[in-house]
Amino acid sequence: MATLPPFASYSSKPQLPSHTANAAGLRTNQLQSRPSPVVDLSGLQSASRVLHDQFLKDSQIVPDIGDLLMAPGASSSASYSVFPDDYRVPFQKRRLVGIPDALFQYYNTTSVTSHMGLIPEIERVWISIDHKLFLWDYIEGQEISSFVDQPDVITHVAVVSPRPGVFVDEITSVMVICTPVSVLLIGLSMSSVLGSNNRPHKEIKMYATDMSLATDVEMTSVAGTRDGRILMCGSQDGSLYELHYQQSESWFGKRVQLINHSVGDADRIVLVVSDLKRNCFYTLSAKNSVSIYQLGAEKSVQHVQTMTNLYKSAQEKAPASPAITPSNFQVVALHVVDPSESRSGVQLIGVTMNGVRLYFSQASPSFSYAPGTSTAGAVRPLQLVHVRLPPPNLFHPDELARPSYRPAATSYSSTRLAPAPPPSRPFIVSGLENSCYLDGLTISAQPGDTDGTDFLLCMSPDLTRIGAFGQVPSAVQQYATTTQQTTYGPSSYSTSSNQRPPLTEYATLLAIPGRTWAMASVPRYPLPPSTAPSPVITNELALQFSEPPRQFMILTNVGLTFLLKRRALDYLKAVIEEVQSEGAVQPIIEFRDSFGRDQTCAMLLGLASGNTFLDTGDQSVTGTLATVSSDVANVAKQAFYDFGERPIWTERVTYGTSDSSGSAIFSGRREGFAIYFARLIRPLWKDKITKPGSLGLQELNAEENLLVTIQKNLYALKEFLDKNPHLFHSTPGDPTASRSTVGHEQEAWKAEQNSVAQLQALLTRTIEAISFVLLLSDYRLGELIAKCDPDTQRLVTSMTYEDLITTQNGMNASRALVNVVIDQQIGQQISVDTISEVLQQRCGSFCSTDDVMLYKACARENVRRAVESRNPAERHNWLGESLRLFTRGARILEFEKIREVCNEYQQLGYAKGAVELPLSCAQAADPDNIGLEYWLSGCPPNDDRANFLKQRISCYQLVLDSLSAFEEISSRDQAVAGDPDTIRNHAYTLAFSSDDVMFHSTLYDWLIDRELADELLAMRPQYLEAHLRREPATLPKYQLLWQFYVKDGQPLRAAEVLATLAESTDIDLDLDTRIEYFTLAVGNAKSHPITAGGRHETAIAFLTDLEEKLDVAQVQHEVYNALLPHASDPGEEGRRIRQLNKRLFNMSELYQLYAEPFDLPVMKLLILHVSEHRDEHIVRPIWDRILEDALEKDADAQTNADHIIATFVPLGKRFYPSESAFPLRHIATLLVTFSLRNKSQLPKGWAPRVLVQCGVPHADIWDVLHEMYESHLPPFNHQASVQAISSDIAVLLSDWLEEAKRPQSLTARAELPVGRIDVAVGQYLSELDSGSSETRVIYEGIKHQLRRNW
């Protein structure tokens, strides 16, 4: 490291230039009103990562004590750092408060019996004189309260928690008073009040409970549990007792009763200790047995384990140790280790009379109590895991004031110290009677070697030996002048670098006046648990600037001695004072080498800038910023600069290439700054800002006084750095500064200054953030959050301080909260200037004019002025100005605030504002039209753009709400500024004049839903067609669209829409409706003019296609009607039939899925007919089946003939002349064949007459019959059949002539083939059988008529 300048640099005159500035008030005038700088979020986040790295380092640099004790091979230890220097001892006697003189008047005889003890929970010492009990308030010094309402000598007093539900709420504690013959309960209530010296102290009130119990033995060692149970032991019998009390007597138990939990001839119990967090308690017996009990159900306890033979176990851990012998192995105290203190599970400590400490942990190595472990689980047995031997060579208290042997030093160079001589009067601990333990600190008392004096053995972890601070390797041994480390037995510590160091403790012996009665730690209010990585409780370096030092009270017959744990910070302050007063620089060098450069710089920075926890005075007045003298501060500042050294640049070369990169190793100044900053802010940084409170509202998660204290310390740091900007730069006086800083050195300085600048920016914003949170608290934070929109509420309630300070979400949330604050204050008629001044002064970066906050405030004022104005023109001007300002600040307006302003515009009849402001806000919410693009793309699911669309639609809804409001005002003729109809019409005009296509769609849908479609069609606005054509297609939109085209003179487009609607699979339509749309489509297509748009050929093709689709739909309709009786059938068939009414099918589907499977011959003919599909192989079987179905099995010929006529004639009339569905020759063959089979029963000519009824022309029938006559094919290869056919032809021709002669006949006389008939009749007559006289007469009649009429 660099050689430091000589001591002359540490004169009281500052060596570095400084800048003076007056400290402003923290809560109001820290920051001058100014334009807020641009917040560099990336820089803040980079600095935040530095803080997080420091949190992690602090959680790791000091190991957990349990890890040190339970390391492999570490079954015992005896490593101590013992100093003769009085300024380096770990503990300091701070003050002695004498017993009040008023008590001595009660010692009026020599036969009084007196006892005393400490009750730190209520800040009292209890002193009993015979039957009188006195409670001495040692905070106030002389205040005493008394209790004399019982007759027996008081031997023991304790305070425990009350049982829930037994006493009134005011009683928060119960005092247990023990006498040789009774136990008495007194209720206590406490309140905090300010005393005469302006320090808070507890005021108590005592309440009689009428709960007492006579006992056969004297009770002592009272211990309470969290749920109010009271445990104790009997002085005479050593049994374990529980005092049980309840609100009233019952059949099952007395109001107060004593329960003996001891079983059989158990070892005599002398001590009961409660473990509140683990829901168990421990007992110590006269024979050094330790028992563990778990609290069971009411009035019951569960014995978990009794550990005996502790002497043997300890001897095995540390064999051959002279401290462990049968004569001096007597356990005098048990101490519970808090779960948060030992992450590895050390749970209990026993202390013997000669200072041996026994550490106990769970027997199962896999089980451990982590901080915050639930107490619901079962208590596990313990085992002795480590024996800590006492310091063997303590300095006698008389020797501690002797000056140390240290050579003179004139400069800051590391020099090896000559070892100090050993103690001339070494002291061996042998008779400890009292002991106290807290957070790794152990205090024990034993009688001194002179009358009226006790010695205190004080021990605390030596962080320089067990921590990893980057110390100089040899410094620790130099620094600890008389380190003693003795290992007994097989355990030993490796010296390898990766092996954990052994537990080393400071140890000292202090003398106090009087004989010790009791000792306890002074109650303190530690930092609340944080979600950030936290240091172990013994890492005082990380905690000394954030919480008061630990103190202990030792009660003697002289008074109350307060013992203070000296922190590294106190040691540093002492050595700086020695530098300043005596010119001795060696102690501060030792300090730096022992604690490391970076840790030393962090502490120097805290000393130089000031801190609320610098003062080691009474912790009840913490919160006031403490500073050291200017001389000490100057030395600290100079040492901070000199010790910090210079940043270094390191290169990383990629082998095989020319590429290289590097990074800076920062100086101790930058590291010290980061460490100190991180330690100040750690209690808040990762924690949420709010938590659920009463009435469903949020409240501050951290106490306000914690926020104020942290802010004071941060502001002191900021002010110090602002005054001393040179601390992070190279000075002209630096020997290395004479050469130009080029290359790597310049890069290192640049990187360091950039990092420092980011940390300073984060420091400034953090101070403002705390001011911002405190401001919100002043304005009722819970109510402010409740007024925000749901998204903002969720954001704020999940936000940490880190998020608020370093993220965009934090900026958005703070902006929203500021908006609420501004509106709240304006609503209370507070001027804008006042609000803006408060916000700018206290948290400028959280409320900036750049963010248009004040525009909003001005706009609200303009609205207010408009409300108050009675001049219409003036009112309109105010409203116009408010709209201009609101529009300008639209980007930051919250939705609820937009809604509120729109409501005001509606009430004022200001249509322009009510319509245009939400439209402007919609555009501001989606400036890049991301939501519009998402809407135009059809709104695909799981798309992040949906949020922008949602915001736009919310704003559009406000416009629609305004239109509704103006409609209602117009319909009710309400009194507004202006004519209601005019306002309404103006609002609609403004809405329709918007160029926002998405808003137009929203507006059209709204009008359609209000059944104003006809009016909309009449208006035909510019975006209506596009809106109606836009997906998704809906029935109302398509219905309007085809009507729109009809009204617009575009029938072909209307037909296209109708056809699309009829064929749509996305719209649920029944078959009748689809046919209706096809019919309308055909009608509109036929209305298309020939010359319109040159689409004649296309229109004809489209019309043809429509007609064919209509035909198919009508066929489907008939099929559906044919199957309708079975539509409700269960199963697949019923479902398939119902499908006919839901969608369209083609001909093939109708035939294959319905006509064929359901055996519908008529429907088959219909499908063949419409599709014009000619296939003899298909149609003939159908007619065969139709004939077969028409015939009745046992009926006569005439009846069956009638059935045939009834079946064939309708089909013929429908399908003829379609050869696809009505194959004439086959049908004629069927009829003739039937008549031949029944010629004796059917009249001649029956078959042709049926065909005539089917609508077949006579000529076509004659052609078919004549083919049969001439065919000579079966059955016409028999003469009888030929003659029958001839008879049918005769009847057919005769009927034909009669029909031709009939007036208004469909058969024209001129069309009759007279010549052909005449020739044919001649042929028929010549071939007629002689027996067919009737037929001959008909033929001759035909010839006669032909000659007569033609």
PDB file of N, CA and C in Angstrom, residues 486-528:
ATOM      1  N   THR A 486      -4.839 -21.900  23.804  1.00  0.00           N
ATOM      2  CA  THR A 486      -4.407 -23.194  24.314  1.00  0.00           C
ATOM      3  C   THR A 486      -5.405 -24.229  23.889  1.00  0.00           C
ATOM      4  N   THR A 487      -4.942 -25.327  23.329  1.00  0.00           N
ATOM      5  CA  THR A 487      -5.818 -26.400  22.889  1.00  0.00           C
ATOM      6  C   THR A 487      -5.537 -27.645  23.706  1.00  0.00           C
ATOM      7  N   TYR A 488      -6.600 -28.192  24.278  1.00  0.00           N
ATOM      8  CA  TYR A 488      -6.449 -29.396  25.073  1.00  0.00           C
ATOM      9  C   TYR A 488      -7.043 -30.566  24.309  1.00  0.00           C
ATOM     10  N   GLY A 489      -6.402 -31.685  24.375  1.00  0.00           N
ATOM     11  CA  GLY A 489      -6.957 -32.865  23.745  1.00  0.00           C
ATOM     12  C   GLY A 489      -6.612 -32.935  22.281  1.00  0.00           C
ATOM     13  N   PRO A 490      -7.340 -33.777  21.562  1.00  0.00           N
ATOM     14  CA  PRO A 490      -6.984 -34.066  20.176  1.00  0.00           C
ATOM     15  C   PRO A 490      -7.356 -32.984  19.187  1.00  0.00           C
ATOM     16  N   SER A 491      -8.201 -32.031  19.562  1.00  0.00           N
ATOM     17  CA  SER A 491      -8.651 -31.042  18.581  1.00  0.00           C
ATOM     18  C   SER A 491      -7.551 -30.053  18.276  1.00  0.00           C
ATOM     19  N   SER A 492      -7.463 -29.688  17.044  1.00  0.00           N
ATOM     20  CA  SER A 492      -6.502 -28.675  16.623  1.00  0.00           C
ATOM     21  C   SER A 492      -7.014 -28.016  15.366  1.00  0.00           C
ATOM     22  N   TYR A 493      -6.536 -26.835  15.112  1.00  0.00           N
ATOM     23  CA  TYR A 493      -6.983 -26.085  13.939  1.00  0.00           C
ATOM     24  C   TYR A 493      -5.885 -26.083  12.891  1.00  0.00           C
ATOM     25  N   SER A 494      -6.310 -26.362  11.686  1.00  0.00           N
ATOM     26  CA  SER A 494      -5.357 -26.290  10.581  1.00  0.00           C
ATOM     27  C   SER A 494      -5.069 -24.840  10.264  1.00  0.00           C
ATOM     28  N   THR A 495      -3.949 -24.586   9.723  1.00  0.00           N
ATOM     29  CA  THR A 495      -3.609 -23.220   9.334  1.00  0.00           C
ATOM     30  C   THR A 495      -3.877 -22.956   7.872  1.00  0.00           C
ATOM     31  N   SER A 496      -4.493 -23.903   7.196  1.00  0.00           N
ATOM     32  CA  SER A 496      -4.772 -23.684   5.773  1.00  0.00           C
ATOM     33  C   SER A 496      -5.784 -22.573   5.616  1.00  0.00           C
ATOM     34  N   SER A 497      -5.700 -21.907   4.482  1.00  0.00           N
ATOM     35  CA  SER A 497      -6.518 -20.708   4.284  1.00  0.00           C
ATOM     36  C   SER A 497      -7.997 -21.007   4.190  1.00  0.00           C
ATOM     37  N   ASN A 498      -8.376 -22.206   3.789  1.00  0.00           N
ATOM     38  CA  ASN A 498      -9.792 -22.496   3.618  1.00  0.00           C
ATOM     39  C   ASN A 498     -10.422 -23.044   4.892  1.00  0.00           C
ATOM     40  N   GLN A 499      -9.650 -23.184   5.972  1.00  0.00           N
ATOM     41  CA  GLN A 499     -10.181 -23.683   7.233  1.00  0.00           C
ATOM     42  C   GLN A 499     -10.719 -22.513   8.044  1.00  0.00           C
ATOM     43  N   ARG A 500     -11.882 -22.685   8.630  1.00  0.00           N
ATOM     44  CA  ARG A 500     -12.424 -21.612   9.458  1.00  0.00           C
ATOM     45  C   ARG A 500     -11.499 -21.357  10.642  1.00  0.00           C
ATOM     46  N   PRO A 501     -11.282 -20.094  11.028  1.00  0.00           N
ATOM     47  CA  PRO A 501     -10.437 -19.815  12.197  1.00  0.00           C
ATOM     48  C   PRO A 501     -11.156 -20.262  13.464  1.00  0.00           C
ATOM     49  N   PRO A 502     -10.398 -20.486  14.533  1.00  0.00           N
ATOM     50  CA  PRO A 502     -11.055 -20.846  15.793  1.00  0.00           C
ATOM     51  C   PRO A 502     -11.779 -19.647  16.371  1.00  0.00           C
ATOM     52  N   LEU A 503     -12.747 -19.914  17.232  1.00  0.00           N
ATOM     53  CA  LEU A 503     -13.429 -18.829  17.925  1.00  0.00           C
ATOM     54  C   LEU A 503     -12.420 -18.144  18.846  1.00  0.00           C
ATOM     55  N   THR A 504     -12.250 -16.861  18.641  1.00  0.00           N
ATOM     56  CA  THR A 504     -11.376 -16.063  19.498  1.00  0.00           C
ATOM     57  C   THR A 504     -12.222 -14.946  20.087  1.00  0.00           C
ATOM     58  N   GLU A 505     -12.009 -14.692  21.383  1.00  0.00           N
ATOM     59  CA  GLU A 505     -12.810 -13.677  22.064  1.00  0.00           C
ATOM     60  C   GLU A 505     -11.896 -12.684  22.757  1.00  0.00           C
ATOM     61  N   TYR A 506     -12.389 -11.434  22.839  1.00  0.00           N
ATOM     62  CA  TYR A 506     -11.793 -10.485  23.763  1.00  0.00           C
ATOM     63  C   TYR A 506     -12.163 -10.929  25.171  1.00  0.00           C
ATOM     64  N   ALA A 507     -11.277 -10.759  26.107  1.00  0.00           N
ATOM     65  CA  ALA A 507     -11.590 -11.062  27.503  1.00  0.00           C
ATOM     66  C   ALA A 507     -10.959  -9.996  28.381  1.00  0.00           C
ATOM     67  N   THR A 508     -11.697  -9.564  29.380  1.00  0.00           N
ATOM     68  CA  THR A 508     -11.173  -8.567  30.307  1.00  0.00           C
ATOM     69  C   THR A 508     -11.842  -8.771  31.649  1.00  0.00           C
ATOM     70  N   LEU A 509     -11.205  -8.257  32.664  1.00  0.00           N
ATOM     71  CA  LEU A 509     -11.715  -8.356  34.027  1.00  0.00           C
ATOM     72  C   LEU A 509     -11.893  -6.946  34.560  1.00  0.00           C
ATOM     73  N   LEU A 510     -13.121  -6.602  34.955  1.00  0.00           N
ATOM     74  CA  LEU A 510     -13.418  -5.271  35.472  1.00  0.00           C
ATOM     75  C   LEU A 510     -13.852  -5.390  36.919  1.00  0.00           C
ATOM     76  N   ALA A 511     -13.543  -4.379  37.706  1.00  0.00           N
ATOM     77  CA  ALA A 511     -13.949  -4.353  39.111  1.00  0.00           C
ATOM     78  C   ALA A 511     -15.127  -3.403  39.282  1.00  0.00           C
ATOM     79  N   ILE A 512     -16.098  -3.821  40.092  1.00  0.00           N
ATOM     80  CA  ILE A 512     -17.242  -2.962  40.393  1.00  0.00           C
ATOM     81  C   ILE A 512     -17.451  -2.971  41.904  1.00  0.00           C
ATOM     82  N   PRO A 513     -18.013  -1.896  42.457  1.00  0.00           N
ATOM     83  CA  PRO A 513     -18.230  -1.857  43.910  1.00  0.00           C
ATOM     84  C   PRO A 513     -19.448  -2.684  44.310  1.00  0.00           C
ATOM     85  N   GLY A 514     -19.352  -3.321  45.488  1.00  0.00           N
ATOM     86  CA  GLY A 514     -20.487  -4.041  46.029  1.00  0.00           C
ATOM     87  C   GLY A 514     -20.469  -5.509  45.682  1.00  0.00           C
ATOM     88  N   ARG A 515     -21.463  -6.232  46.240  1.00  0.00           N
ATOM     89  CA  ARG A 515     -21.641  -7.642  45.968  1.00  0.00           C
ATOM     90  C   ARG A 515     -22.804  -7.817  44.994  1.00  0.00           C
ATOM     91  N   THR A 516     -22.621  -8.626  43.974  1.00  0.00           N
ATOM     92  CA  THR A 516     -23.593  -8.749  42.883  1.00  0.00           C
ATOM     93  C   THR A 516     -24.799  -9.581  43.324  1.00  0.00           C
ATOM     94  N   TRP A 517     -25.971  -9.029  43.087  1.00  0.00           N
ATOM     95  CA  TRP A 517     -27.236  -9.746  43.321  1.00  0.00           C
ATOM     96  C   TRP A 517     -27.815 -10.293  42.022  1.00  0.00           C
ATOM     97  N   ALA A 518     -27.713  -9.507  40.948  1.00  0.00           N
ATOM     98  CA  ALA A 518     -28.328  -9.914  39.677  1.00  0.00           C
ATOM     99  C   ALA A 518     -27.682  -9.134  38.551  1.00  0.00           C
ATOM    100  N   MET A 519     -27.832  -9.649  37.352  1.00  0.00           N
ATOM    101  CA  MET A 519     -27.364  -8.930  36.170  1.00  0.00           C
ATOM    102  C   MET A 519     -28.299  -9.249  35.005  1.00  0.00           C
ATOM    103  N   ALA A 520     -28.394  -8.312  34.065  1.00  0.00           N
ATOM    104  CA  ALA A 520     -29.288  -8.496  32.910  1.00  0.00           C
ATOM    105  C   ALA A 520     -28.856  -7.534  31.820  1.00  0.00           C
ATOM    106  N   SER A 521     -29.258  -7.846  30.614  1.00  0.00           N
ATOM    107  CA  SER A 521     -28.999  -6.931  29.503  1.00  0.00           C
ATOM    108  C   SER A 521     -30.047  -5.830  29.519  1.00  0.00           C
ATOM    109  N   VAL A 522     -29.626  -4.650  29.119  1.00  0.00           N
ATOM    110  CA  VAL A 522     -30.554  -3.522  29.024  1.00  0.00           C
ATOM    111  C   VAL A 522     -31.449  -3.743  27.808  1.00  0.00           C
ATOM    112  N   PRO A 523     -32.766  -3.716  27.978  1.00  0.00           N
ATOM    113  CA  PRO A 523     -33.654  -3.905  26.806  1.00  0.00           C
ATOM    114  C   PRO A 523     -33.348  -2.862  25.738  1.00  0.00           C
ATOM    115  N   ARG A 524     -33.311  -3.312  24.522  1.00  0.00           N
ATOM    116  CA  ARG A 524     -33.025  -2.418  23.412  1.00  0.00           C
ATOM    117  C   ARG A 524     -33.987  -2.744  22.281  1.00  0.00           C
ATOM    118  N   TYR A 525     -34.069  -1.855  21.349  1.00  0.00           N
ATOM    119  CA  TYR A 525     -34.994  -2.027  20.243  1.00  0.00           C
ATOM    120  C   TYR A 525     -34.174  -2.231  18.978  1.00  0.00           C
ATOM    121  N   PRO A 526     -33.862  -3.502  18.678  1.00  0.00           N
ATOM    122  CA  PRO A 526     -33.015  -3.763  17.511  1.00  0.00           C
ATOM    123  C   PRO A 526     -33.763  -3.468  16.217  1.00  0.00           C
ATOM    124  N   LEU A 527     -33.023  -3.497  15.150  1.00  0.00           N
ATOM    125  CA  LEU A 527     -33.626  -3.257  13.839  1.00  0.00           C
ATOM    126  C   LEU A 527     -34.676  -4.323  13.540  1.00  0.00           C
ATOM    127  N   PRO A 528     -35.754  -3.938  12.869  1.00  0.00           N
ATOM    128  CA  PRO A 528     -36.755  -4.949  12.491  1.00  0.00           C
ATOM    129  C   PRO A 528     -36.172  -5.911  11.470  1.00  0.00           C
TER     130      PRO A 528
END
